[in-house]
XYZ file of N, CA and C in Angstrom:
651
model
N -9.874 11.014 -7.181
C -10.192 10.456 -5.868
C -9.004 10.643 -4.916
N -9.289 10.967 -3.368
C -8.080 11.181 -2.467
C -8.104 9.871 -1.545
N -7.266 9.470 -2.156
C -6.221 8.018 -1.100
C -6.690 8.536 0.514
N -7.330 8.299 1.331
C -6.976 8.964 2.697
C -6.433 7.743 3.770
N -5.465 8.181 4.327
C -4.353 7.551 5.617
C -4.795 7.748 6.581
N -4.272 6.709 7.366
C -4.138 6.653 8.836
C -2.531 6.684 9.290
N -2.444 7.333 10.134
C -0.338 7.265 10.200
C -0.759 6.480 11.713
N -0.631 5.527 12.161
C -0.238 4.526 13.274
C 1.154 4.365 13.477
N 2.099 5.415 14.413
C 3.640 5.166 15.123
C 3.255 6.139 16.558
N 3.948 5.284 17.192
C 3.861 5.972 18.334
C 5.105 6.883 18.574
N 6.001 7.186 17.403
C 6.648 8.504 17.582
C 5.832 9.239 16.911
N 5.701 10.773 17.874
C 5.093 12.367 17.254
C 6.024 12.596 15.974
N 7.253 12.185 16.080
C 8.316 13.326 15.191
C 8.050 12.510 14.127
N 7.751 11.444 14.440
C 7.891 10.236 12.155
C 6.332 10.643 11.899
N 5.284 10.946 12.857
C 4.421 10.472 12.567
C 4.117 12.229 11.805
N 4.403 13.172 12.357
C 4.723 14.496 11.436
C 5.264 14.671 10.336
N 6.474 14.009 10.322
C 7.007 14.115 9.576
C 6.517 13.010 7.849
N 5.596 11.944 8.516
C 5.177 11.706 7.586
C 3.879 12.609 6.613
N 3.083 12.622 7.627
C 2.053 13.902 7.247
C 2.474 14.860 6.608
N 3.534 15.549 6.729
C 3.724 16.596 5.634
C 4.027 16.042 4.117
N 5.144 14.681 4.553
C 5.051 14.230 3.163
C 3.779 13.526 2.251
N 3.069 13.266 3.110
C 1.688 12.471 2.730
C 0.737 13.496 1.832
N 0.154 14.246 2.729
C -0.306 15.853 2.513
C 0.090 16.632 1.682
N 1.444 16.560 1.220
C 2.323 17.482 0.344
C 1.675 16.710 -0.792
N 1.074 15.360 -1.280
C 0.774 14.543 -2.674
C -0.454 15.088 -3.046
N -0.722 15.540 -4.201
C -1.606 16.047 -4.526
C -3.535 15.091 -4.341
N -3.444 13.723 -4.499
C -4.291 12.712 -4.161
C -3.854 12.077 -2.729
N -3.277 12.599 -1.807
C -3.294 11.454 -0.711
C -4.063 12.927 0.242
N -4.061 12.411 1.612
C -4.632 13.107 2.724
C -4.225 11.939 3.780
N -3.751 12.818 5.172
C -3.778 12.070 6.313
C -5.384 12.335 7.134
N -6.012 11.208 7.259
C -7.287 11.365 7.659
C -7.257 11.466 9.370
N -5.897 10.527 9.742
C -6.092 10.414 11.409
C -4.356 9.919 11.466
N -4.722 9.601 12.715
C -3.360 9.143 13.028
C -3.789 8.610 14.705
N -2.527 7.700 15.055
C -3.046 7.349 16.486
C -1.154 6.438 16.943
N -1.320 6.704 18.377
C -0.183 6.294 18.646
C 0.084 5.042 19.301
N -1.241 3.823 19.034
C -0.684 2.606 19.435
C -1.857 1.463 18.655
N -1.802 0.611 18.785
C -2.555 -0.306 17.313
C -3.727 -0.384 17.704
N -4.030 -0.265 19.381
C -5.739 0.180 19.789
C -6.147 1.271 19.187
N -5.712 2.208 19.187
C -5.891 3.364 18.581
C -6.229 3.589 16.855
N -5.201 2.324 16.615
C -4.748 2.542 15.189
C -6.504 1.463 14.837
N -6.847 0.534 15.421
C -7.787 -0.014 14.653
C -9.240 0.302 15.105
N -9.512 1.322 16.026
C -10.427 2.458 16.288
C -10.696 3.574 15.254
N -9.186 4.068 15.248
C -9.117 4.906 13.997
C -9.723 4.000 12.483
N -9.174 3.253 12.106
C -9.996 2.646 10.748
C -11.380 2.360 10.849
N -11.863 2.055 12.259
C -13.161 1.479 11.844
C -14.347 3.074 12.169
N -13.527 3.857 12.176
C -14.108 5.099 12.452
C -14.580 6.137 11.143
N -13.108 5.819 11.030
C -12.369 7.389 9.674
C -12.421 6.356 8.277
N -12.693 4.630 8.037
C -12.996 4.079 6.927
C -11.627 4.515 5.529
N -10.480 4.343 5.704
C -9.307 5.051 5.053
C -8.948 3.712 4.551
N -8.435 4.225 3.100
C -8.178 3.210 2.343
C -6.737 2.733 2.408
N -5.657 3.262 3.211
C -4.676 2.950 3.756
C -4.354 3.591 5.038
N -3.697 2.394 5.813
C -3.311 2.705 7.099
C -1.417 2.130 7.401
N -0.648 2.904 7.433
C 1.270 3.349 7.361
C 1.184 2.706 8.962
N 1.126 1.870 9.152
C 1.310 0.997 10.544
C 2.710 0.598 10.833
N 3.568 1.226 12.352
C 4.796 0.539 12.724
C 4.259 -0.774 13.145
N 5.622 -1.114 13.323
C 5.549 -2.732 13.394
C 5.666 -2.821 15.058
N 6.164 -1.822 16.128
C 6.924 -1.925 17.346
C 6.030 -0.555 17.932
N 5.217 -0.385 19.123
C 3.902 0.523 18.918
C 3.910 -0.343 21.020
N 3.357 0.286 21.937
C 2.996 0.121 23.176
C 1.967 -0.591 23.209
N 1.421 -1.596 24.223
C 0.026 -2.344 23.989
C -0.291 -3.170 22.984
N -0.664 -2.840 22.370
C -1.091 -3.857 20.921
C -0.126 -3.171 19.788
N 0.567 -4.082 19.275
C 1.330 -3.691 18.621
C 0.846 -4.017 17.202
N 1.638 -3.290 15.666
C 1.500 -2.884 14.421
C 0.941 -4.446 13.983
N 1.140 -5.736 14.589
C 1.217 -6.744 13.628
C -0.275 -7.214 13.994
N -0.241 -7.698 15.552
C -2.070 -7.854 15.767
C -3.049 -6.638 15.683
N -2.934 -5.319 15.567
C -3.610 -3.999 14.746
C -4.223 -4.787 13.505
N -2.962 -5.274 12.497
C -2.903 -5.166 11.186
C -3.766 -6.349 10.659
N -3.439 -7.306 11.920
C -4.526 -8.781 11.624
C -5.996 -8.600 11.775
N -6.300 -7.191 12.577
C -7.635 -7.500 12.330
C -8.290 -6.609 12.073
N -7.993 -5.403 11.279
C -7.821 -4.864 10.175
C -8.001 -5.343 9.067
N -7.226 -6.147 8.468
C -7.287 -7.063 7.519
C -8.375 -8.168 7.905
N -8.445 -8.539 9.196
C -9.955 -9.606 8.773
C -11.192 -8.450 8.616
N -10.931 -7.727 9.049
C -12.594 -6.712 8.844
C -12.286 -6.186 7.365
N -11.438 -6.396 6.478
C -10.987 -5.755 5.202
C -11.461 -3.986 4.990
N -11.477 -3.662 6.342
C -11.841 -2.259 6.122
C -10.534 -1.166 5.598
N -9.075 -1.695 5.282
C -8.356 -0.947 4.938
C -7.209 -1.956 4.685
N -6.269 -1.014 3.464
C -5.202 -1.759 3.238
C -3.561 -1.574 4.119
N -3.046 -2.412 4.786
C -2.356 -2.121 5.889
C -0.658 -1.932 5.349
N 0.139 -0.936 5.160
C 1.530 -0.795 4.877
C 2.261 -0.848 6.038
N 3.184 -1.786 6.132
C 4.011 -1.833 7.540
C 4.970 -0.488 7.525
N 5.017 -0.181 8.571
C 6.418 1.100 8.822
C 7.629 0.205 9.330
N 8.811 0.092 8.975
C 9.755 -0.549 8.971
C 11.083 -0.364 9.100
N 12.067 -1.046 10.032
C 13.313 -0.542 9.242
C 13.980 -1.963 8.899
N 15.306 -1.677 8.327
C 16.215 -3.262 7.447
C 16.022 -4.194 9.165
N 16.179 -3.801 10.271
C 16.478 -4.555 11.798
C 15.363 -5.388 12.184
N 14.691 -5.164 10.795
C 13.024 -5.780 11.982
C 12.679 -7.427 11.215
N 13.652 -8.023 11.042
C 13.743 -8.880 9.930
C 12.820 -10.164 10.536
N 12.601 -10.141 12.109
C 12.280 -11.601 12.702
C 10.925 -11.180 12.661
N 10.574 -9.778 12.294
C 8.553 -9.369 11.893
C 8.235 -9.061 10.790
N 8.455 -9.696 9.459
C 8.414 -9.691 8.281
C 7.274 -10.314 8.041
N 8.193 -11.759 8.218
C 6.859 -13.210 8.302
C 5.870 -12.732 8.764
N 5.765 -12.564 10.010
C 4.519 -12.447 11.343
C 3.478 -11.533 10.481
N 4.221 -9.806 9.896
C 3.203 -9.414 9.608
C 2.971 -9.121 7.916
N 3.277 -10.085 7.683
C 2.726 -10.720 5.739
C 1.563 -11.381 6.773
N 1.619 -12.206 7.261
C 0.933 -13.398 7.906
C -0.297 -12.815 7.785
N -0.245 -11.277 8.866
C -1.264 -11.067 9.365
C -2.269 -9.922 7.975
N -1.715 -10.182 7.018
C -2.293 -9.361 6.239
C -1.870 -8.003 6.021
N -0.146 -8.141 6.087
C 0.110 -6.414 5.632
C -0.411 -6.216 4.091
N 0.184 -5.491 3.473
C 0.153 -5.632 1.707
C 1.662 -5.060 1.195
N 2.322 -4.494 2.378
C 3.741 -4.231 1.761
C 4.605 -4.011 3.152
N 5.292 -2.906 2.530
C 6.801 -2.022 3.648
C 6.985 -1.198 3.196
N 6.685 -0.105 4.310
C 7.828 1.049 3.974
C 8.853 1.139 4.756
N 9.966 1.518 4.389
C 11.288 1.582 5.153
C 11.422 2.982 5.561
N 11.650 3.329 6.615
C 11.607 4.384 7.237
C 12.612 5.549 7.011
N 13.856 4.979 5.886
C 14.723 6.033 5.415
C 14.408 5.700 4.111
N 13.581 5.461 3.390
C 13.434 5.271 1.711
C 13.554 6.670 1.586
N 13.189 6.807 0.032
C 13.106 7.766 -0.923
C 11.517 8.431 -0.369
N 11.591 9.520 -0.423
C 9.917 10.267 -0.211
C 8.782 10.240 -1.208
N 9.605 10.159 -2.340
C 8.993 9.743 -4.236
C 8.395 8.076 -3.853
N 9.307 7.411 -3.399
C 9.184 5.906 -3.430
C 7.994 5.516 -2.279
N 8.181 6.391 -1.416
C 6.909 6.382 -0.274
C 5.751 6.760 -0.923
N 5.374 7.457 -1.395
C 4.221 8.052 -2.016
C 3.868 7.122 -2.873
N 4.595 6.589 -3.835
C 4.471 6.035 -5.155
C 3.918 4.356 -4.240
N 4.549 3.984 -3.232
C 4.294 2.582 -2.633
C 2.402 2.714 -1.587
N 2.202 3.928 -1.164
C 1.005 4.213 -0.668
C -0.160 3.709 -1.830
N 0.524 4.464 -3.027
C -0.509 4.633 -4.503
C -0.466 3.360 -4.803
N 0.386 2.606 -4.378
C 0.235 0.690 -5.290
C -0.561 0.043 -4.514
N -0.244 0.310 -3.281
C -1.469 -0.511 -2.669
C -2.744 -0.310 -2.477
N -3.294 1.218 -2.139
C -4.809 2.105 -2.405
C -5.069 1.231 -3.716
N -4.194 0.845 -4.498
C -5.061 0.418 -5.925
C -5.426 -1.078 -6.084
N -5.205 -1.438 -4.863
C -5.529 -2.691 -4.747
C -4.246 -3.584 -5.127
N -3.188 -3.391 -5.455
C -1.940 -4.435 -5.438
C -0.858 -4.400 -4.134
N -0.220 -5.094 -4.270
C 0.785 -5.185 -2.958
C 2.190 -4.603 -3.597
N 3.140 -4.392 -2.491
C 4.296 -3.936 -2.534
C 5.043 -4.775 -1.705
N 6.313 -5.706 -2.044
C 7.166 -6.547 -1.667
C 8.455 -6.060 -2.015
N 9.875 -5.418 -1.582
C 10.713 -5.203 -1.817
C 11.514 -6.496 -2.261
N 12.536 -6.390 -3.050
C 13.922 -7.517 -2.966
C 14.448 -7.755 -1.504
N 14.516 -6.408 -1.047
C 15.420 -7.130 0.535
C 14.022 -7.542 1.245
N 12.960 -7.300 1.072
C 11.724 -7.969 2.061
C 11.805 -9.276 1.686
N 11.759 -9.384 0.519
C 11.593 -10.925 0.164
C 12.720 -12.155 0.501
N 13.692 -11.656 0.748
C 15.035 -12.127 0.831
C 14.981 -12.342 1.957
N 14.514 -11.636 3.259
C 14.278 -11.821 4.571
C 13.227 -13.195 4.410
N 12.282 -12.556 3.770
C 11.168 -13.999 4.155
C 11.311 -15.311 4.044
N 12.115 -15.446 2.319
C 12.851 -16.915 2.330
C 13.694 -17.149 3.834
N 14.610 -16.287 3.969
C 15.407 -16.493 4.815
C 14.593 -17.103 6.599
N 13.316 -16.182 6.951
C 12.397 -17.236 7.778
C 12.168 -18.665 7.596
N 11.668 -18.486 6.385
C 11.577 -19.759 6.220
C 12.863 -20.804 6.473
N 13.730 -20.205 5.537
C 15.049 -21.272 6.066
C 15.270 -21.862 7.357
N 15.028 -20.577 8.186
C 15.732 -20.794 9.613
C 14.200 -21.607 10.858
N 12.941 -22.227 10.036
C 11.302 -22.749 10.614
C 12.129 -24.008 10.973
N 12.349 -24.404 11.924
C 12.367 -26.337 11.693
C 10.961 -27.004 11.615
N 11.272 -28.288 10.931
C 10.351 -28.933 10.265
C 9.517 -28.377 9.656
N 9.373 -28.127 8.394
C 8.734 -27.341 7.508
C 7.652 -28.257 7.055
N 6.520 -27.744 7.046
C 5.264 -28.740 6.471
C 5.835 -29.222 5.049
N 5.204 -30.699 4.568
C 5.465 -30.908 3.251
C 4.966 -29.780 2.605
N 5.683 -30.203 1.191
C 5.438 -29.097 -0.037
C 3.958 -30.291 -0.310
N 2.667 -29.323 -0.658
C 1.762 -30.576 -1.595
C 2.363 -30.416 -3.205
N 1.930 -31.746 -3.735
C 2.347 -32.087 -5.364
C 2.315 -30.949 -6.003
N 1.022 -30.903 -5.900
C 0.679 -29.811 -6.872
C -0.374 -28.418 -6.338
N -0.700 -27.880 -7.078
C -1.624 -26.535 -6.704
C -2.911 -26.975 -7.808
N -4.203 -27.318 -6.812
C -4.911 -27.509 -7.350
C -5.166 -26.364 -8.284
N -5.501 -26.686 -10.299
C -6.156 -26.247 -11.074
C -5.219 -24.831 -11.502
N -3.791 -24.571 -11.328
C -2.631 -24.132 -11.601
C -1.734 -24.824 -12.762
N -2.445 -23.816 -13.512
C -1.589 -24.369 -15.320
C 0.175 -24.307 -14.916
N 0.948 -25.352 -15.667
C 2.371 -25.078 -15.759
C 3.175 -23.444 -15.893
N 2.267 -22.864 -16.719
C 2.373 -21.418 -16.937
C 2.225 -20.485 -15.149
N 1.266 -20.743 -14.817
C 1.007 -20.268 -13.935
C 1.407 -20.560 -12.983
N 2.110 -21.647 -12.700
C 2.899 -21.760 -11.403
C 4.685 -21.274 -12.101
N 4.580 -21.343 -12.934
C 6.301 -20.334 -13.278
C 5.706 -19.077 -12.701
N 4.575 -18.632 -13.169
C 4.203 -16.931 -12.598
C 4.635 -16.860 -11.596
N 4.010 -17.772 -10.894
C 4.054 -17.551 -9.072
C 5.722 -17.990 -8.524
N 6.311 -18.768 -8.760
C 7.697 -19.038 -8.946
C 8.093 -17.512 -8.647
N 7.885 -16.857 -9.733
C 8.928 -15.525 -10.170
C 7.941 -14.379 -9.187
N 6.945 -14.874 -9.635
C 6.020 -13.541 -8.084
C 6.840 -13.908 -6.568
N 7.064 -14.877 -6.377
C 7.369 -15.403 -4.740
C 9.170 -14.426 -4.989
N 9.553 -14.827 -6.312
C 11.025 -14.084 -5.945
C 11.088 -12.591 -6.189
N 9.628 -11.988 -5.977
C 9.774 -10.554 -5.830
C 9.879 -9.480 -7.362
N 9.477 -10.761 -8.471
C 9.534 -9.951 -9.887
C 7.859 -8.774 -9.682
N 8.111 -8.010 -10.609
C 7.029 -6.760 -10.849
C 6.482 -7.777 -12.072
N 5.291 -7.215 -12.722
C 4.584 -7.987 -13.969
C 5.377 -7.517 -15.136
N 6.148 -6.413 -15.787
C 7.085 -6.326 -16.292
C 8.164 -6.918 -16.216
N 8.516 -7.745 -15.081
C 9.969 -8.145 -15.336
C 9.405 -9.747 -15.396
N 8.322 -10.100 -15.183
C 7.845 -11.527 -15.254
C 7.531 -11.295 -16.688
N 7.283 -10.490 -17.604
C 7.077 -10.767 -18.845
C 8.315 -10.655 -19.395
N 9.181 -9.751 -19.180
C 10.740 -9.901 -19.881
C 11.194 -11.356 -19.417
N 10.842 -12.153 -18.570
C 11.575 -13.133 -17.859
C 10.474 -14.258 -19.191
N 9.536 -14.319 -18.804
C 8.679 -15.237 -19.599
C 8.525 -15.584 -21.230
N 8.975 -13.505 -21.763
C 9.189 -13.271 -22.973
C 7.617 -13.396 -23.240
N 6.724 -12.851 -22.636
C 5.367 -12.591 -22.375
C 4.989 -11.144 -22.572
N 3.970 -10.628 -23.379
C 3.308 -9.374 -22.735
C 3.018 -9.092 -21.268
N 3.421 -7.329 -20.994
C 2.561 -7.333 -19.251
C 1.274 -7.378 -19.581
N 0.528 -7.229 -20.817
C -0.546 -7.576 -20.199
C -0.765 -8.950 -19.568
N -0.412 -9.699 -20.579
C -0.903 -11.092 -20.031
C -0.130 -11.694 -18.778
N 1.153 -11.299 -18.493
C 1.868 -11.107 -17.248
C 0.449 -10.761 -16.306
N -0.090 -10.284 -16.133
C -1.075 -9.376 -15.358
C -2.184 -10.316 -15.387
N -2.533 -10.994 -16.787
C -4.028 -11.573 -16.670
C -3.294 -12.904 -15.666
N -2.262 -13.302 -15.879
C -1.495 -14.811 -14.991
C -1.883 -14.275 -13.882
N -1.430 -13.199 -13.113
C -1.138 -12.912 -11.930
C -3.007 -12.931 -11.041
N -3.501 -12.002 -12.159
C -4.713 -12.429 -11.644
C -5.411 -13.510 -11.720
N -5.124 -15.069 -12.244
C -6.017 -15.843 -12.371
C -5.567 -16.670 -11.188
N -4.001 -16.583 -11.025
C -3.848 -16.726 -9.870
C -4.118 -16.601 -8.616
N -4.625 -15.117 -8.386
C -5.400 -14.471 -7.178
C -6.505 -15.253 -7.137
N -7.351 -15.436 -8.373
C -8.675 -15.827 -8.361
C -8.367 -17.411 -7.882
N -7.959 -18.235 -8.419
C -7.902 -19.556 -8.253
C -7.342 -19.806 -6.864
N -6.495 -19.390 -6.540
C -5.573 -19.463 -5.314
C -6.322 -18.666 -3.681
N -7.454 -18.232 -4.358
C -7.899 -17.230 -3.327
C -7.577 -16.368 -2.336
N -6.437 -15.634 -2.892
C -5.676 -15.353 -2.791
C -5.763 -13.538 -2.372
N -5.392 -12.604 -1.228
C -6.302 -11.108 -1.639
C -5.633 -10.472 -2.528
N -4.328 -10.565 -2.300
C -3.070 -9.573 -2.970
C -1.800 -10.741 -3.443
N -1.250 -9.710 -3.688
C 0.425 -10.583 -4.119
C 1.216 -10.846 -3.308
N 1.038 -10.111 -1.933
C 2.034 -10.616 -0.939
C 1.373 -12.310 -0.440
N 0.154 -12.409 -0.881
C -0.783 -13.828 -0.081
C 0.227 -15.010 -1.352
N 0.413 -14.413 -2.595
C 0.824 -15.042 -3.807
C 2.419 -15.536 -2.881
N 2.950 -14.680 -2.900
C 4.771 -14.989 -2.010
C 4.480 -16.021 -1.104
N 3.518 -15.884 -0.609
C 3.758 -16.336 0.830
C 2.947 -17.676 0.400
N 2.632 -18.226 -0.636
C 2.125 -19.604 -1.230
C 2.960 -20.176 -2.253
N 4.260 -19.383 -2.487
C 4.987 -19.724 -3.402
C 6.159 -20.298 -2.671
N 5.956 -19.719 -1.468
C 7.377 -20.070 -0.570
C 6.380 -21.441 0.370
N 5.147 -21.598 0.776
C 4.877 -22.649 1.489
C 4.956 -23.873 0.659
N 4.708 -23.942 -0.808
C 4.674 -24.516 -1.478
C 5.919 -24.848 -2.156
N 6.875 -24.260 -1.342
C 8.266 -24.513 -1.728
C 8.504 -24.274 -3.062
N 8.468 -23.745 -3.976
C 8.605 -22.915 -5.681
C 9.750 -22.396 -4.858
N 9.895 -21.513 -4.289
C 10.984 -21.021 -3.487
C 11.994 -21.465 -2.737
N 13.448 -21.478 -2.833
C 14.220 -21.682 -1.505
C 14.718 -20.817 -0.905
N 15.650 -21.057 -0.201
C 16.645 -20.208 0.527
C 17.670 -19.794 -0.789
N 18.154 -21.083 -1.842
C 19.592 -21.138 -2.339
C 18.789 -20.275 -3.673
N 17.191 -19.819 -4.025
C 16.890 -19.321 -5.217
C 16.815 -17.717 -4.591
Protein backbone atom coordinates (compact mmCIF):
# COMPACT_ATOMS: atom_id res chain seq x y z
CA UNK A 1 0.00 0.00 0.00
CA UNK A 2 1.32 3.76 -0.84
CA UNK A 3 1.21 6.16 2.26
CA UNK A 4 0.06 9.27 0.05
CA UNK A 5 1.00 13.09 1.44
CA UNK A 6 0.01 16.29 1.39
CA UNK A 7 3.24 18.75 1.86
CA UNK A 8 1.38 22.07 3.44
CA UNK A 9 4.57 25.00 3.77
CA UNK A 10 4.34 27.92 2.22
CA UNK A 11 8.04 27.77 1.23
CA UNK A 12 8.47 26.33 -2.67
CA UNK A 13 12.18 25.35 -1.74
CA UNK A 14 11.19 22.89 1.71
CA UNK A 15 8.19 22.05 0.10
CA UNK A 16 10.49 20.47 -3.02
CA UNK A 17 12.75 19.58 -1.31
CA UNK A 18 10.59 17.49 0.71
CA UNK A 19 8.94 15.77 -2.28
CA UNK A 20 11.96 14.42 -3.59
CA UNK A 21 12.66 12.95 -0.30
CA UNK A 22 9.08 11.69 0.14
CA UNK A 23 8.90 10.27 -3.52
CA UNK A 24 12.41 8.90 -3.37
CA UNK A 25 10.51 6.04 -0.48
CA UNK A 26 9.56 3.27 -2.16
CA UNK A 27 5.68 3.23 -0.31
CA UNK A 28 5.16 6.97 0.19
CA UNK A 29 3.90 9.43 -2.75
CA UNK A 30 3.31 13.22 -2.55
CA UNK A 31 -0.36 13.38 -3.60
CA UNK A 32 -0.65 17.42 -3.40
CA UNK A 33 0.76 20.05 -1.73
CA UNK A 34 -0.59 23.64 -1.01
CA UNK A 35 0.90 26.79 0.36
CA UNK A 36 -1.34 27.93 3.21
CA UNK A 37 -3.72 25.79 5.70
CA UNK A 38 -6.87 26.93 3.39
CA UNK A 39 -5.31 25.25 0.86
CA UNK A 40 -3.86 22.63 2.98
CA UNK A 41 -7.48 21.50 4.27
CA UNK A 42 -9.07 21.73 0.64
CA UNK A 43 -6.31 19.66 -0.38
CA UNK A 44 -7.28 16.71 2.22
CA UNK A 45 -10.79 16.84 1.77
CA UNK A 46 -10.17 16.50 -1.95
CA UNK A 47 -6.99 14.16 -2.54
CA UNK A 48 -8.32 11.92 0.94
CA UNK A 49 -4.25 11.28 1.98
CA UNK A 50 -3.43 9.44 4.80
CA UNK A 51 -0.85 11.99 5.92
CA UNK A 52 -0.59 15.59 5.68
CA UNK A 53 3.60 17.28 6.73
CA UNK A 54 1.83 20.62 7.91
CA UNK A 55 4.12 23.90 8.98
CA UNK A 56 3.17 25.29 11.96
CA UNK A 57 3.76 29.30 10.62
CA UNK A 58 1.84 29.34 6.89
CA UNK A 59 -0.15 33.04 5.69
CA UNK A 60 -4.00 33.18 6.54
CA UNK A 61 -4.89 30.20 8.35
CA UNK A 62 -2.17 28.86 9.75
CA UNK A 63 -0.65 24.90 10.30
CA UNK A 64 -2.40 24.68 13.84
CA UNK A 65 -6.25 25.72 13.00
CA UNK A 66 -5.64 23.64 9.31
CA UNK A 67 -4.68 20.76 11.62
CA UNK A 68 -7.78 21.19 14.09
CA UNK A 69 -10.07 20.59 11.61
CA UNK A 70 -8.56 18.11 9.83
CA UNK A 71 -8.42 16.17 12.73
CA UNK A 72 -12.15 16.83 13.64
CA UNK A 73 -13.18 15.55 10.08
CA UNK A 74 -10.48 12.56 10.87
CA UNK A 75 -9.91 12.57 7.20
CA UNK A 76 -6.03 12.45 7.67
CA UNK A 77 -3.25 12.07 10.04
CA UNK A 78 -1.59 15.55 10.65
CA UNK A 79 2.60 15.73 11.20
CA UNK A 80 3.65 19.20 12.27
CA UNK A 81 6.71 20.74 10.20
CA UNK A 82 8.84 22.27 12.84
CA UNK A 83 11.85 23.73 14.07
CA UNK A 84 13.60 23.49 18.06
CA UNK A 85 12.21 27.81 18.06
CA UNK A 86 8.64 27.01 17.81
CA UNK A 87 8.40 25.84 21.41
CA UNK A 88 5.26 28.34 22.48
CA UNK A 89 3.22 25.97 19.36
CA UNK A 90 3.83 22.63 20.63
CA UNK A 91 0.93 22.68 23.16
CA UNK A 92 -1.49 24.58 20.75
CA UNK A 93 -0.88 22.05 18.08
CA UNK A 94 -0.93 18.50 20.17
CA UNK A 95 -4.18 20.33 21.26
CA UNK A 96 -5.41 20.56 17.97
CA UNK A 97 -4.80 17.05 16.97
CA UNK A 98 -1.28 16.83 15.43
CA UNK A 99 0.05 13.09 15.87
CA UNK A 100 3.76 14.13 15.94
CA UNK A 101 6.92 16.57 14.58
CA UNK A 102 9.08 16.73 12.15
CA UNK A 103 12.02 18.92 12.62
CA UNK A 104 13.03 20.51 9.66
CA UNK A 105 16.89 19.62 9.87
CA UNK A 106 16.33 15.87 11.13
CA UNK A 107 17.78 12.92 9.56
CA UNK A 108 15.95 12.10 5.97
CA UNK A 109 15.89 8.14 7.24
CA UNK A 110 14.18 9.56 10.47
CA UNK A 111 11.65 11.64 8.31
CA UNK A 112 10.48 8.85 6.34
CA UNK A 113 10.57 6.34 9.11
CA UNK A 114 8.29 9.17 11.38
CA UNK A 115 5.69 9.61 8.16
CA UNK A 116 5.49 5.48 8.33
CA UNK A 117 4.59 5.62 12.32
CA UNK A 118 1.96 7.67 12.00
CA UNK A 119 0.15 6.36 8.38
CA UNK A 120 0.04 3.28 10.79
CA UNK A 121 -2.01 4.71 13.03
CA UNK A 122 0.50 5.56 16.09
CA UNK A 123 1.92 8.90 17.05
CA UNK A 124 5.41 10.29 17.12
CA UNK A 125 6.53 12.48 20.24
CA UNK A 126 10.23 13.34 20.40
CA UNK A 127 12.27 13.73 23.96
CA UNK A 128 12.89 17.42 23.17
CA UNK A 129 8.95 17.71 22.11
CA UNK A 130 8.00 16.38 25.22
CA UNK A 131 10.29 18.36 27.36
CA UNK A 132 8.86 21.52 25.74
CA UNK A 133 5.32 20.42 26.64
CA UNK A 134 5.93 19.76 30.36
CA UNK A 135 7.73 22.87 30.22
CA UNK A 136 4.08 24.71 28.92
CA UNK A 137 2.64 23.39 31.29
CA UNK A 138 5.02 24.66 33.95
CA UNK A 139 4.96 28.11 32.77
CA UNK A 140 0.03 27.84 32.57
CA UNK A 141 -0.89 29.77 35.83
CA UNK A 142 -3.43 28.17 37.79
CA UNK A 143 -3.46 24.82 36.58
CA UNK A 144 -6.83 22.90 36.83
CA UNK A 145 -6.83 20.32 39.74
CA UNK A 146 -5.26 16.98 39.07
CA UNK A 147 -8.71 14.52 39.47
CA UNK A 148 -7.96 11.47 42.10
CA UNK A 149 -8.04 9.14 39.91
CA UNK A 150 -8.63 8.00 36.11
CA UNK A 151 -11.75 6.43 35.94
CA UNK A 152 -11.37 2.36 35.44
CA UNK A 153 -7.26 2.73 35.02
CA UNK A 154 -5.57 -0.32 36.68
CA UNK A 155 -2.34 0.73 38.89
CA UNK A 156 -0.45 -0.95 35.99
CA UNK A 157 -1.85 1.19 33.61
CA UNK A 158 -1.48 4.42 34.90
CA UNK A 159 2.54 3.61 35.43
CA UNK A 160 2.05 2.99 31.46
CA UNK A 161 0.80 6.30 30.94
CA UNK A 162 3.27 7.89 33.56
CA UNK A 163 6.17 6.62 31.26
CA UNK A 164 4.02 7.25 27.84
CA UNK A 165 3.56 11.11 29.02
CA UNK A 166 7.60 11.02 29.55
CA UNK A 167 8.04 10.14 25.93
CA UNK A 168 9.08 6.21 26.47
CA UNK A 169 8.54 3.96 23.00
CA UNK A 170 6.64 0.43 24.08
CA UNK A 171 10.10 -1.14 24.20
CA UNK A 172 11.56 1.02 26.60
CA UNK A 173 8.22 0.91 28.78
CA UNK A 174 8.76 -2.80 28.85
CA UNK A 175 12.56 -2.66 29.73
CA UNK A 176 11.37 0.01 32.32
CA UNK A 177 8.36 -2.25 33.61
CA UNK A 178 10.48 -5.52 33.03
CA UNK A 179 7.33 -6.37 30.84
CA UNK A 180 7.05 -7.91 27.34
CA UNK A 181 6.46 -5.26 24.27
CA UNK A 182 3.89 -7.15 23.61
CA UNK A 183 2.00 -6.56 26.54
CA UNK A 184 3.72 -3.04 26.77
CA UNK A 185 1.47 -2.56 23.62
CA UNK A 186 -1.73 -4.43 24.85
CA UNK A 187 -1.37 -1.50 28.16
CA UNK A 188 -0.96 1.16 25.74
CA UNK A 189 -3.91 0.13 23.91
CA UNK A 190 -6.37 -0.44 26.66
CA UNK A 191 -5.48 2.75 27.52
CA UNK A 192 -6.48 4.36 24.19
CA UNK A 193 -9.63 2.37 24.52
CA UNK A 194 -10.62 3.32 28.07
CA UNK A 195 -9.28 6.82 28.00
CA UNK A 196 -10.79 7.52 24.60
CA UNK A 197 -8.17 8.48 23.61
CA UNK A 198 -7.13 8.66 19.29
CA UNK A 199 -3.34 8.28 19.51
CA UNK A 200 -0.48 8.56 22.02
CA UNK A 201 0.13 12.06 21.73
CA UNK A 202 -3.92 12.41 23.29
CA UNK A 203 -2.17 9.69 26.02
CA UNK A 204 0.84 12.69 26.92
CA UNK A 205 -1.32 15.19 26.92
CA UNK A 206 -3.67 13.25 29.80
CA UNK A 207 -0.72 12.22 31.58
CA UNK A 208 0.51 15.71 31.96
CA UNK A 209 -3.28 17.18 32.73
CA UNK A 210 -3.56 14.66 35.15
CA UNK A 211 -0.39 15.65 36.55
CA UNK A 212 1.56 11.84 36.39
CA UNK A 213 3.92 14.39 34.97
CA UNK A 214 5.95 17.43 36.18
CA UNK A 215 8.21 19.90 35.19
CA UNK A 216 11.04 18.39 37.92
CA UNK A 217 10.20 14.52 36.14
Amino acid sequence: MTIRVVLADDQELIRAGLRMVIDAAPDLHVAGEAETGTQAVRQVRRLRPEVVVMDIRMPGMDGIEATQMIAAEATARVVMLTTYDDDANVYASLRAGASGFLVKDMALDDMISAIRVVAAGDALIAPGVTRRLIAEFARRPEPAPAPASLPGVTDRERQVLTLVGRGLSNAELAAELHISPGTAKTHVANLLTKLGARDRVQLVILAYEHRLITPSH
